[in-house]
Amino acid sequence: MSINIAILGSTGSVGRKALSVIEALGPEYSVAAISAHTNAELLAEQARRYRPKLVAITNPDYYGALREFAGSLDARLLSGPESLVQIAESEEVDIVLTAVVGAAGLSAVLAAANKGKHLAIANKEPFVIAGRLLMEAAKENGSKVLPVDSEHSAIFQAMQAGTLDEVGKIVLTASGGPFRGASAEDIKNVTLEQALSHPVWDMGPKITVDSATMVNKALEVIEARWLFDMPVEKIEVLIHPESIVHSLVEFVDGSVIAQLGRPDMCLPIQYALTYPARVRGIARGLELDKIGRLTFEKPDFETFRALSLGYEAARVGGTSAVVFNAANEAAVAEFLEGRIRFTNIVELIEHCLNKHKSKADVTLDELLEADAWARREVAECLNQKIF
Ligand code: NDP
Ligand code: MG
């Protein structure tokens, strides 16, 4: 009997890599379900190759196209955002790998946790929105939550050298993105093309922009806070342009355990699927002699204000992180459409955080309300041409 994996967002950067990883793992693992938002053609092609039982297109406008491309394919075709929940709850699925982008993956992740499913999480935004609820649901229902994000996979691996009580701090590394070393003045007029040219990682457009603003690292601080039940004060960020040391854990005795690997998502994806086993896969080892030097520097909190705002949102807790995330998602979508400037993204996040009164101990509905409010606020700012 093979282990059945659902890949939510199979047509994206992480999703496509996950399919190759699963293929290389051999018959012990099979693809049970896949999803895309609009790319019906690639989704149908993946369905023909990997033979999943469930194939979902979350944007219903593309259901007709999926039916056409799928032809006589032997799979159940699903449509609409709720199809991700259907997949997450399906008896046909053992592991849910979430690789959709943004808040869209939230209900499916919570549904999988409530069903006690093994979760492999690349999609960090639901963690930022509802980390506490997600981890509580997972604990209550015996759901294993494994990180796919490379930094968190590294921390997860390094943590195995001690107990939670023995951790002094965790250090998330960051490549620094395309604008590392730039001043606040330098980044004022950067173009979309420049923001999309990441020096090391090849990723989807939203996370690539998030890396350029360093919002991505801020989201990762919040992700780590919930995933490892770690106070924000014990989470640091260190710039490491080579992206070989994926993150580090410092224990109370001063010992620092790091995880190293190529800047390639195959390894963290595979480990989240095969944990606790380590098996041969498509990821290659390191040739440190060829890399030669590994460098580290402190982040520039002034130029990359997003990092300070993210820390502040994480400290305040409650609905602040939701607002940080939703304002960013809305602003990045505007930037990708060419409607605002690069620096407006972080200005909009700051505007929303300043205007928002954070609420503590919130329900899921209150979190979703805060999310919707921040998106409306960004739209309103643009309508009134405040930015
Ligand atoms: P991509 O943009 O490459 O892919 C996103 C996937 O989600 C696609 O399958 C896309 O479908 C689907 N999708 C887009 N919008 C929606 C929606 N509204 N509802 C449901 N599905 C949707 O993103 P990445 O693979 O780069 O990133 C995915 C997630 O993983 C993000 O949360 C990111 O932060 C995280 N991550 C990514 C890393 C990377 O190396 N790329 C590293 C670490 C974390 P379609 O193709 O049809 O548009
Ligand atoms: Mg990461």
Short mmCIF file of C-alpha atoms and ligand atoms in Angstrom, two decimals:
data_model
loop_
_atom_site.label_atom_id
_atom_site.label_comp_id
_atom_site.label_asym_id
_atom_site.label_seq_id
_atom_site.Cartn_x
_atom_site.Cartn_y
_atom_site.Cartn_z
CA MET A 1 0.00 0.00 0.00
CA SER A 2 1.43 3.36 -0.92
CA ILE A 3 1.23 6.63 1.02
CA ASN A 4 -1.24 8.94 -0.71
CA ILE A 5 -0.25 12.57 -1.05
CA ALA A 6 -2.39 15.57 -2.02
CA ILE A 7 -0.54 18.56 -3.45
CA LEU A 8 -2.55 21.75 -3.11
CA GLY A 9 -1.06 24.12 -5.71
CA SER A 10 0.64 21.46 -7.86
CA THR A 11 1.19 23.85 -10.79
CA GLY A 12 3.31 26.28 -8.77
CA SER A 13 7.03 26.35 -8.07
CA VAL A 14 6.85 24.19 -4.90
CA GLY A 15 4.03 22.03 -6.30
CA ARG A 16 5.97 21.09 -9.47
CA LYS A 17 9.06 20.25 -7.41
CA ALA A 18 6.94 18.15 -5.04
CA LEU A 19 5.68 16.06 -7.97
CA SER A 20 9.28 15.33 -9.08
CA VAL A 21 10.26 14.46 -5.51
CA ILE A 22 7.34 12.03 -5.18
CA GLU A 23 8.08 10.46 -8.54
CA ALA A 24 11.69 9.84 -7.51
CA LEU A 25 10.61 8.32 -4.18
CA GLY A 26 9.13 5.37 -6.11
CA PRO A 27 5.94 3.34 -5.69
CA GLU A 28 5.82 3.67 -1.90
CA TYR A 29 4.40 7.20 -2.43
CA SER A 30 1.64 8.16 -4.82
CA VAL A 31 -0.10 11.37 -5.84
CA ALA A 32 -3.72 11.18 -4.70
CA ALA A 33 -4.89 14.72 -5.49
CA ILE A 34 -3.64 17.87 -7.20
CA SER A 35 -4.95 21.42 -7.62
CA ALA A 36 -4.38 24.60 -9.59
CA HIS A 37 -6.14 27.97 -9.61
CA THR A 38 -6.20 28.81 -13.33
CA ASN A 39 -3.58 26.71 -15.11
CA ALA A 40 -5.96 24.01 -16.37
CA GLU A 41 -3.67 22.86 -19.14
CA LEU A 42 -0.69 22.04 -16.89
CA LEU A 43 -3.02 20.55 -14.28
CA ALA A 44 -4.49 18.13 -16.85
CA GLU A 45 -1.01 17.25 -18.06
CA GLN A 46 0.06 16.49 -14.47
CA ALA A 47 -3.10 14.43 -13.98
CA ARG A 48 -2.28 12.30 -17.04
CA ARG A 49 1.23 11.68 -15.76
CA TYR A 50 0.61 11.09 -12.02
CA ARG A 51 -2.92 9.58 -12.15
CA PRO A 52 -4.40 11.25 -9.02
CA LYS A 53 -7.97 10.33 -8.04
CA LEU A 54 -8.93 13.99 -7.40
CA VAL A 55 -8.12 16.97 -9.61
CA ALA A 56 -9.30 20.43 -8.52
CA ILE A 57 -9.38 23.85 -10.14
CA THR A 58 -10.04 26.45 -7.47
CA ASN A 59 -11.11 29.23 -9.83
CA PRO A 60 -14.47 27.96 -11.15
CA ASP A 61 -14.13 30.05 -14.34
CA TYR A 62 -11.50 27.55 -15.49
CA TYR A 63 -13.54 24.40 -14.84
CA GLY A 64 -14.69 24.21 -18.47
CA ALA A 65 -11.08 24.45 -19.65
CA LEU A 66 -10.05 21.72 -17.21
CA ARG A 67 -12.81 19.41 -18.50
CA GLU A 68 -11.67 20.02 -22.05
CA PHE A 69 -7.97 19.44 -21.33
CA ALA A 70 -8.74 16.43 -19.12
CA GLY A 71 -10.68 14.66 -21.91
CA SER A 72 -11.44 11.10 -20.88
CA LEU A 73 -9.15 11.16 -17.85
CA ASP A 74 -10.14 8.74 -15.08
CA ALA A 75 -10.27 11.21 -12.13
CA ARG A 76 -12.89 13.14 -10.16
CA LEU A 77 -12.77 16.77 -11.29
CA LEU A 78 -13.58 19.36 -8.61
CA SER A 79 -14.09 23.11 -8.86
CA GLY A 80 -14.10 26.14 -6.56
CA PRO A 81 -12.11 27.20 -3.48
CA GLU A 82 -13.95 24.67 -1.26
CA SER A 83 -12.53 21.81 -3.33
CA LEU A 84 -9.28 22.18 -1.35
CA VAL A 85 -11.21 21.36 1.84
CA GLN A 86 -12.79 18.34 0.11
CA ILE A 87 -9.30 17.10 -0.79
CA ALA A 88 -7.90 17.80 2.68
CA GLU A 89 -10.73 15.78 4.27
CA SER A 90 -10.75 12.96 1.73
CA GLU A 91 -10.26 9.36 2.89
CA GLU A 92 -8.08 8.88 -0.22
CA VAL A 93 -5.44 11.26 1.20
CA ASP A 94 -2.83 10.53 3.91
CA ILE A 95 -0.53 13.56 3.58
CA VAL A 96 -1.64 17.07 2.59
CA LEU A 97 1.16 19.17 1.12
CA THR A 98 0.01 22.78 0.96
CA ALA A 99 1.76 24.79 -1.74
CA VAL A 100 -0.93 27.28 -2.75
CA VAL A 101 -0.05 30.94 -2.39
CA GLY A 102 -1.42 33.30 0.25
CA ALA A 103 -4.39 33.06 2.60
CA ALA A 104 -6.26 30.83 0.11
CA GLY A 105 -4.91 27.68 1.76
CA LEU A 106 -6.26 28.48 5.24
CA SER A 107 -9.51 26.46 5.34
CA ALA A 108 -7.85 23.39 3.79
CA VAL A 109 -4.99 23.44 6.30
CA LEU A 110 -7.40 23.73 9.22
CA ALA A 111 -9.60 20.97 7.76
CA ALA A 112 -6.60 18.64 7.40
CA ALA A 113 -5.49 19.38 10.98
CA ASN A 114 -9.02 18.72 12.27
CA LYS A 115 -9.01 15.36 10.48
CA GLY A 116 -5.66 14.43 12.06
CA LYS A 117 -3.89 14.33 8.67
CA HIS A 118 -0.12 14.56 8.25
CA LEU A 119 0.49 18.12 7.00
CA ALA A 120 3.51 19.26 4.99
CA ILE A 121 3.28 23.06 4.95
CA ALA A 122 4.98 25.28 2.39
CA ASN A 123 2.15 27.80 2.33
CA LYS A 124 3.24 29.94 5.30
CA GLU A 125 0.46 32.56 5.19
CA PRO A 126 -2.19 30.41 6.99
CA PHE A 127 0.33 29.96 9.80
CA VAL A 128 0.68 33.72 10.09
CA ILE A 129 -3.09 34.19 10.13
CA ALA A 130 -4.13 31.37 12.44
CA GLY A 131 -0.98 29.73 13.82
CA ARG A 132 -2.39 29.28 17.29
CA LEU A 133 -5.67 27.72 16.09
CA LEU A 134 -3.83 25.54 13.60
CA MET A 135 -1.36 24.14 16.14
CA GLU A 136 -4.16 23.60 18.69
CA ALA A 137 -6.26 21.71 16.12
CA ALA A 138 -3.25 19.63 15.10
CA LYS A 139 -2.44 18.74 18.73
CA GLU A 140 -6.02 17.85 19.56
CA ASN A 141 -6.42 15.58 16.56
CA GLY A 142 -2.97 14.01 16.43
CA SER A 143 -2.01 15.73 13.16
CA LYS A 144 1.72 15.84 12.40
CA VAL A 145 2.74 19.30 11.12
CA LEU A 146 5.97 19.27 9.11
CA PRO A 147 7.53 22.43 7.68
CA VAL A 148 8.49 22.61 4.01
CA ASP A 149 9.82 26.17 4.17
CA SER A 150 13.59 25.58 3.99
CA GLU A 151 14.47 27.64 7.09
CA HIS A 152 11.83 25.92 9.21
CA SER A 153 12.81 22.51 7.92
CA ALA A 154 16.37 23.35 8.99
CA ILE A 155 15.23 24.43 12.47
CA PHE A 156 13.06 21.33 12.75
CA GLN A 157 16.05 19.14 11.89
CA ALA A 158 18.44 21.00 14.21
CA MET A 159 15.94 20.87 17.11
CA GLN A 160 16.37 17.13 17.20
CA ALA A 161 19.74 17.68 18.89
CA GLY A 162 18.05 18.76 22.16
CA THR A 163 14.73 19.50 23.86
CA LEU A 164 12.59 22.62 23.52
CA ASP A 165 13.63 23.75 27.02
CA GLU A 166 17.28 23.54 25.99
CA VAL A 167 16.90 25.96 23.07
CA GLY A 168 18.52 29.36 23.71
CA LYS A 169 17.45 30.90 20.41
CA ILE A 170 16.73 30.07 16.81
CA VAL A 171 18.34 31.92 13.93
CA LEU A 172 16.54 32.13 10.60
CA THR A 173 18.87 32.85 7.71
CA ALA A 174 17.85 35.08 4.80
CA SER A 175 19.54 35.55 1.43
CA GLY A 176 18.83 39.29 1.64
CA GLY A 177 17.08 39.24 -1.77
CA PRO A 178 17.96 41.36 -4.80
CA PHE A 179 18.34 44.60 -2.82
CA ARG A 180 20.75 43.47 -0.12
CA GLY A 181 23.10 46.32 0.75
CA ALA A 182 20.82 48.95 -0.83
CA SER A 183 19.81 52.10 1.05
CA ALA A 184 16.25 53.30 1.62
CA GLU A 185 16.91 55.88 -1.13
CA ASP A 186 18.16 53.19 -3.56
CA ILE A 187 15.00 51.08 -3.33
CA LYS A 188 12.63 53.98 -3.96
CA ASN A 189 12.56 53.52 -7.70
CA VAL A 190 13.09 49.81 -8.21
CA THR A 191 11.11 48.19 -11.02
CA LEU A 192 8.94 45.09 -11.01
CA GLU A 193 11.55 43.30 -13.09
CA GLN A 194 14.28 44.08 -10.55
CA ALA A 195 12.09 42.94 -7.66
CA LEU A 196 11.39 39.67 -9.48
CA SER A 197 15.08 38.85 -10.06
CA HIS A 198 16.00 36.86 -6.98
CA PRO A 199 19.76 36.20 -6.81
CA VAL A 200 19.48 32.63 -5.46
CA TRP A 201 15.99 31.12 -5.27
CA ASP A 202 13.65 30.40 -8.17
CA MET A 203 10.15 30.86 -6.71
CA GLY A 204 6.63 32.05 -7.55
CA PRO A 205 6.10 35.83 -8.06
CA LYS A 206 4.44 36.64 -4.72
CA ILE A 207 7.14 35.11 -2.51
CA THR A 208 9.83 36.59 -4.78
CA VAL A 209 8.48 40.09 -4.12
CA ASP A 210 8.14 39.20 -0.42
CA SER A 211 11.84 38.28 -0.41
CA ALA A 212 12.75 41.61 -2.00
CA THR A 213 10.84 43.60 0.66
CA MET A 214 11.92 41.10 3.38
CA VAL A 215 8.25 40.62 4.25
CA ASN A 216 8.98 36.95 3.61
CA LYS A 217 11.41 36.83 6.54
CA ALA A 218 8.91 38.66 8.75
CA LEU A 219 6.27 36.06 7.84
CA GLU A 220 8.82 33.35 8.61
CA VAL A 221 9.48 34.78 12.08
CA ILE A 222 5.75 34.51 12.81
CA GLU A 223 5.62 31.03 11.23
CA ALA A 224 8.50 29.91 13.48
CA ARG A 225 6.84 31.43 16.53
CA TRP A 226 3.84 29.07 16.15
CA LEU A 227 5.49 26.06 14.60
CA PHE A 228 8.11 25.76 17.35
CA ASP A 229 6.13 27.38 20.17
CA MET A 230 8.97 29.87 20.53
CA PRO A 231 8.71 33.39 22.03
CA VAL A 232 9.49 36.06 19.43
CA GLU A 233 12.41 37.28 21.60
CA LYS A 234 14.18 33.98 20.92
CA ILE A 235 13.91 34.27 17.11
CA GLU A 236 16.67 36.07 15.23
CA VAL A 237 17.32 36.79 11.57
CA LEU A 238 20.76 36.66 9.98
CA ILE A 239 21.61 37.56 6.39
CA HIS A 240 23.47 34.76 4.62
CA PRO A 241 23.69 35.52 0.89
CA GLU A 242 24.93 32.07 -0.18
CA SER A 243 21.76 30.37 1.19
CA ILE A 244 23.64 27.21 2.13
CA VAL A 245 23.11 27.31 5.90
CA HIS A 246 19.32 27.12 5.94
CA SER A 247 18.98 28.09 9.63
CA LEU A 248 20.48 27.41 13.06
CA VAL A 249 19.50 26.55 16.61
CA GLU A 250 21.60 27.72 19.53
CA PHE A 251 21.19 25.60 22.65
CA VAL A 252 21.60 26.94 26.20
CA ASP A 253 25.09 25.42 26.51
CA GLY A 254 26.23 27.60 23.57
CA SER A 255 26.30 24.77 21.03
CA VAL A 256 24.96 25.85 17.62
CA ILE A 257 23.45 23.20 15.34
CA ALA A 258 22.81 24.20 11.72
CA GLN A 259 21.40 22.41 8.69
CA LEU A 260 23.17 22.92 5.37
CA GLY A 261 22.17 22.06 1.83
CA ARG A 262 21.88 23.44 -1.68
CA PRO A 263 19.36 26.25 -2.21
CA ASP A 264 16.83 23.80 -3.64
CA MET A 265 13.39 22.99 -2.22
CA CYS A 266 13.58 19.27 -3.10
CA LEU A 267 15.22 18.29 0.18
CA PRO A 268 12.85 20.11 2.57
CA ILE A 269 9.87 18.85 0.54
CA GLN A 270 11.11 15.27 0.71
CA TYR A 271 11.93 15.39 4.42
CA ALA A 272 8.44 16.69 5.23
CA LEU A 273 7.01 13.67 3.39
CA THR A 274 9.32 10.89 4.61
CA TYR A 275 9.98 12.12 8.20
CA PRO A 276 11.31 10.56 10.40
CA ALA A 277 13.03 8.48 7.70
CA ARG A 278 15.84 9.87 5.54
CA VAL A 279 15.88 8.29 2.11
CA ARG A 280 17.80 8.73 -1.12
CA GLY A 281 16.01 11.19 -3.43
CA ILE A 282 16.74 13.75 -6.14
CA ALA A 283 18.46 16.31 -3.89
CA ARG A 284 22.22 16.31 -4.28
CA GLY A 285 24.78 16.76 -1.49
CA LEU A 286 27.09 19.74 -1.01
CA GLU A 287 30.56 20.42 -2.32
CA LEU A 288 31.69 22.89 0.32
CA ASP A 289 35.20 23.13 -1.16
CA LYS A 290 33.64 24.58 -4.35
CA ILE A 291 31.52 27.04 -2.35
CA GLY A 292 34.60 28.07 -0.36
CA ARG A 293 33.17 30.85 1.81
CA LEU A 294 30.00 31.25 3.79
CA THR A 295 29.23 34.79 4.94
CA PHE A 296 26.84 36.30 7.45
CA GLU A 297 25.73 39.82 8.30
CA LYS A 298 23.10 41.56 10.41
CA PRO A 299 19.87 42.58 8.63
CA ASP A 300 19.30 46.27 7.86
CA PHE A 301 16.11 46.98 9.81
CA GLU A 302 15.95 50.58 8.55
CA THR A 303 15.96 49.96 4.81
CA PHE A 304 13.89 46.80 5.20
CA ARG A 305 11.27 48.20 7.54
CA ALA A 306 9.04 45.22 6.86
CA LEU A 307 11.21 43.20 9.19
CA SER A 308 10.69 45.63 12.10
CA LEU A 309 6.95 45.77 11.38
CA GLY A 310 6.76 41.96 11.25
CA TYR A 311 8.54 41.62 14.60
CA GLU A 312 6.21 44.21 16.09
CA ALA A 313 3.13 42.39 14.73
CA ALA A 314 4.47 39.11 16.10
CA ARG A 315 5.04 40.69 19.54
CA VAL A 316 1.61 42.31 19.68
CA GLY A 317 0.01 39.03 18.50
CA GLY A 318 -3.80 38.78 18.22
CA THR A 319 -5.03 40.16 14.91
CA SER A 320 -1.87 42.17 14.09
CA ALA A 321 -0.14 39.40 12.14
CA VAL A 322 -3.32 38.84 10.10
CA VAL A 323 -3.40 42.51 9.16
CA PHE A 324 0.31 42.46 8.32
CA ASN A 325 -0.23 39.48 6.01
CA ALA A 326 -3.46 40.61 4.35
CA ALA A 327 -2.21 44.15 3.70
CA ASN A 328 0.91 42.67 2.15
CA GLU A 329 -1.03 40.23 -0.05
CA ALA A 330 -3.28 43.00 -1.32
CA ALA A 331 -0.36 45.39 -1.88
CA VAL A 332 1.83 42.80 -3.64
CA ALA A 333 -1.06 41.98 -6.01
CA GLU A 334 -1.26 45.72 -6.87
CA PHE A 335 2.52 45.93 -7.33
CA LEU A 336 2.52 42.86 -9.62
CA GLU A 337 -0.16 44.61 -11.73
CA GLY A 338 2.05 47.70 -11.96
CA ARG A 339 -0.41 49.91 -10.05
CA ILE A 340 1.82 50.88 -7.09
CA ARG A 341 5.53 51.37 -6.44
CA PHE A 342 7.76 48.90 -4.63
CA THR A 343 8.07 51.02 -1.48
CA ASN A 344 4.28 51.47 -1.34
CA ILE A 345 3.95 47.81 -0.31
CA VAL A 346 5.55 48.32 3.09
CA GLU A 347 3.97 51.80 3.45
CA LEU A 348 0.54 50.20 3.01
CA ILE A 349 1.33 47.49 5.59
CA GLU A 350 2.45 50.15 8.06
CA HIS A 351 -0.62 52.29 7.39
CA CYS A 352 -2.92 49.31 8.09
CA LEU A 353 -1.06 48.27 11.24
CA ASN A 354 -1.18 51.84 12.59
CA LYS A 355 -4.90 52.12 11.96
CA HIS A 356 -5.78 48.66 13.30
CA LYS A 357 -6.61 47.97 16.95
CA SER A 358 -5.34 44.48 17.60
CA LYS A 359 -7.61 42.06 19.44
CA ALA A 360 -6.25 39.20 21.52
CA ASP A 361 -7.69 35.65 21.95
CA VAL A 362 -9.64 35.82 18.74
CA THR A 363 -11.87 33.30 16.97
CA LEU A 364 -11.38 32.24 13.36
CA ASP A 365 -14.22 34.56 12.28
CA GLU A 366 -12.53 37.52 13.96
CA LEU A 367 -9.26 36.65 12.23
CA LEU A 368 -11.05 36.52 8.88
CA GLU A 369 -12.74 39.85 9.65
CA ALA A 370 -9.36 41.46 10.32
CA ASP A 371 -8.03 39.95 7.08
CA ALA A 372 -10.94 41.36 5.07
CA TRP A 373 -10.64 44.76 6.78
CA ALA A 374 -6.95 45.10 5.82
CA ARG A 375 -7.69 44.21 2.18
CA ARG A 376 -10.51 46.78 2.09
CA GLU A 377 -8.24 49.37 3.68
CA VAL A 378 -5.56 48.85 1.01
CA ALA A 379 -8.21 49.19 -1.73
CA GLU A 380 -9.57 52.34 -0.06
CA CYS A 381 -6.09 53.91 0.15
CA LEU A 382 -5.59 53.30 -3.55
CA ASN A 383 -9.06 54.61 -4.46
CA GLN A 384 -8.37 57.79 -2.54
CA LYS A 385 -4.89 57.93 -4.06
CA ILE A 386 -3.28 58.15 -0.60
CA PHE A 387 -0.38 56.12 -2.04
P1 NDP B 1 3.47 29.82 -7.11
O1 NDP B 1 2.88 31.15 -7.41
O2 NDP B 1 4.57 29.31 -7.96
O3 NDP B 1 2.30 28.71 -7.11
C1 NDP B 1 1.11 28.89 -6.42
C2 NDP B 1 0.17 27.71 -6.61
O4 NDP B 1 -1.08 28.01 -5.98
C3 NDP B 1 -0.18 27.41 -8.06
O5 NDP B 1 -0.49 26.05 -8.19
C4 NDP B 1 -1.42 28.28 -8.28
O6 NDP B 1 -2.25 27.82 -9.35
C5 NDP B 1 -2.13 28.11 -6.94
N1 NDP B 1 -2.95 29.28 -6.59
C6 NDP B 1 -2.74 30.59 -6.90
N2 NDP B 1 -3.73 31.35 -6.38
C7 NDP B 1 -4.57 30.51 -5.74
C8 NDP B 1 -5.81 30.69 -5.05
N3 NDP B 1 -6.36 31.90 -4.88
N4 NDP B 1 -6.42 29.60 -4.54
C9 NDP B 1 -5.88 28.36 -4.67
N5 NDP B 1 -4.73 28.12 -5.35
C10 NDP B 1 -4.07 29.19 -5.86
O7 NDP B 1 3.93 29.86 -5.57
P2 NDP B 1 5.15 29.11 -4.86
O8 NDP B 1 5.13 27.66 -5.22
O9 NDP B 1 6.38 29.88 -5.04
O10 NDP B 1 4.74 29.28 -3.34
C11 NDP B 1 3.67 28.54 -2.76
C12 NDP B 1 3.69 28.73 -1.24
O11 NDP B 1 4.89 28.16 -0.72
C13 NDP B 1 3.70 30.20 -0.78
O12 NDP B 1 2.95 30.31 0.39
C14 NDP B 1 5.17 30.49 -0.51
O13 NDP B 1 5.34 31.48 0.47
C15 NDP B 1 5.64 29.13 0.01
N6 NDP B 1 7.07 28.86 -0.21
C16 NDP B 1 7.59 28.81 -1.48
C17 NDP B 1 8.94 28.55 -1.70
C18 NDP B 1 9.50 28.44 -3.08
O14 NDP B 1 10.67 28.06 -3.24
N7 NDP B 1 8.74 28.74 -4.14
C19 NDP B 1 9.86 28.37 -0.56
C20 NDP B 1 9.20 28.39 0.72
C21 NDP B 1 7.87 28.63 0.88
P3 NDP B 1 -2.04 28.40 -10.87
O15 NDP B 1 -0.72 27.83 -11.32
O16 NDP B 1 -3.19 27.87 -11.62
O17 NDP B 1 -2.02 29.89 -10.73
MG MG B 2 11.81 30.28 3.41
#
